[in-house]
Amino acid sequence: MIESVKILTNSLRIKFKGETIENFPNIWLRDHAKDEQNWDRRSHQRKTNTGCLDLDIKIKQAKLKNEGQHIEILWSDMTNVVSYSSEYLLKHLLCKNRKDFKFRLWKKYQIKEDIFLSYKDIMRENGFKFFLEKIYKFGFCVITNCETNLKAVETIANKIGYVRQSIFGGLWEFESNQDKADSAYTQEELKPHTDATYSNDAPGLQLLLCCDYKAKGGESILVDGFKIAQNLKKNDKDLFDFLSSVEVPGKYIGDGVILEAKRPIFKLDNNELIQVSFNNYDRTEFRLDELQTLKFYEGIKKINNLINKPEYQWRHVLNPGQLLIFNNWRILHGRSSFKGKRKMAGCYINMEDFMSACRVNGIS
Ligand SMILES: [Fe+2]
């Protein structure tokens, strides 16, 4: 709700109910006019040619409507008024208060049984929203009672977005396989890592369905990378800042491709952590000066210590019919060693498609 507005030379000062006051520059407001003349409602695209707007554009009149639910603005270059809702303006505040922050950073003890959802439930409309919300908040969940075939993986993937094609194909099945180049096919322990540090657009979600398990060991291990980041930032801000600025390269060679990409272990956007990338298996050569080199390896050591602490590791042996789904931009995954037969199926989904599904369901 808007309490009052004041027209300034090149901006509009808006006082919202509560304490929030913000100046919205005229040119920004004019560029975001969503009336019929300036906006195509069918395609959700701008009609205005922004480059032709006067940077010094003026507001002739600004009136509150519907008890502050809207402002109507008369622009110096238009004859009709343009309406802006208070909800729209609040959504685009520069200094958002982050009460709506929905991530729940976790340690092992904070993960409860409700992380398990049944296949039947997530296929229902309300259940599906609840399922997406769970992944959004905690970074993962386990779907139980799935059929043990690729079709089950595909059905879940298509409900969220679509199956991503990668060097491993779209949908994949594997048992331990010595012929493949990737460490994921061994029976050895896999330390917590994120997948595809060698890809500029690492997969957003990974789905892993247990199809057969006649083995000993093979616990799936998950670690909340955002929690690790929070810990490091709190206890060694200098090191955290360093690790969020140094770009670390990852490389994949095999199956006729050489893929390489680089980004910081903690990738920030406007000071907000958006992605954790940590894969000691796939890191390739890069040089820093001597002091920075030492600092980088100190960082690796600290992260390695944290992600291997039992208090940060959620562990679970997937049984046939259980599908683990996790956010690969946040959750590090690993697997303890095993002996015997373990057959898995899975796929990746792009981050942008997961985020789209969240927006469509009013989650993010
Ligand atoms: Fe992996």
CSV table of C-alpha atoms in Angstrom, one decimal, residues 104-108 111 138-140 189-194 220-231 266 276-278 302-316 324 326-335:
chain,number,residue,atom,x,y,z
A,104,ARG,CA,16.3,-23.2,4.8
A,105,LEU,CA,20.0,-23.8,5.2
A,106,TRP,CA,20.6,-27.0,7.1
A,107,LYS,CA,22.8,-29.3,9.0
A,108,LYS,CA,22.1,-33.0,9.2
A,111,ILE,CA,16.5,-32.9,8.0
A,138,PHE,CA,16.0,-27.5,1.4
A,139,GLY,CA,17.7,-28.1,-1.9
A,140,PHE,CA,16.6,-31.7,-2.2
A,189,GLU,CA,33.8,-43.7,-2.2
A,190,LEU,CA,32.8,-40.4,-3.9
A,191,LYS,CA,33.5,-37.3,-1.9
A,192,PRO,CA,30.9,-34.6,-1.8
A,193,HIS,CA,31.0,-32.5,-5.0
A,194,THR,CA,28.9,-30.7,-7.4
A,220,SER,CA,24.0,-41.2,-0.7
A,221,ILE,CA,25.6,-38.3,1.0
A,222,LEU,CA,24.3,-34.7,0.7
A,223,VAL,CA,25.8,-31.5,2.1
A,224,ASP,CA,24.2,-28.1,2.0
A,225,GLY,CA,26.8,-26.0,0.1
A,226,PHE,CA,25.0,-22.8,1.1
A,227,LYS,CA,25.4,-23.7,4.8
A,228,ILE,CA,29.1,-24.4,4.3
A,229,ALA,CA,29.4,-21.0,2.6
A,230,GLN,CA,27.6,-19.4,5.5
A,231,ASN,CA,29.9,-21.0,8.0
A,266,PHE,CA,31.1,-19.4,-4.3
A,276,VAL,CA,28.4,-23.4,-5.2
A,277,SER,CA,30.8,-25.2,-7.5
A,278,PHE,CA,33.1,-27.6,-5.9
A,302,LYS,CA,38.8,-25.7,5.0
A,303,ILE,CA,35.9,-26.6,2.6
A,304,ASN,CA,37.1,-30.3,2.5
A,305,ASN,CA,37.1,-30.4,6.3
A,306,LEU,CA,33.6,-28.9,6.6
A,307,ILE,CA,31.9,-31.0,3.9
A,308,ASN,CA,33.3,-34.2,5.4
A,309,LYS,CA,32.1,-33.5,8.9
A,310,PRO,CA,29.3,-35.8,9.9
A,311,GLU,CA,27.2,-32.9,11.3
A,312,TYR,CA,26.9,-31.5,7.7
A,313,GLN,CA,26.3,-34.8,5.9
A,314,TRP,CA,22.8,-36.2,5.4
A,315,ARG,CA,23.2,-39.8,4.6
A,316,HIS,CA,20.7,-42.3,3.3
A,324,LEU,CA,16.8,-38.5,-4.9
A,326,PHE,CA,18.7,-32.2,-5.6
A,327,ASN,CA,19.8,-28.8,-6.6
A,328,ASN,CA,23.2,-29.1,-8.1
A,329,TRP,CA,23.9,-25.4,-7.7
A,330,ARG,CA,23.6,-25.7,-3.9
A,331,ILE,CA,23.9,-29.3,-2.7
A,332,LEU,CA,27.1,-31.3,-2.8
A,333,HIS,CA,26.5,-34.9,-3.3
A,334,GLY,CA,28.6,-38.0,-2.7
A,335,ARG,CA,28.3,-41.7,-2.1
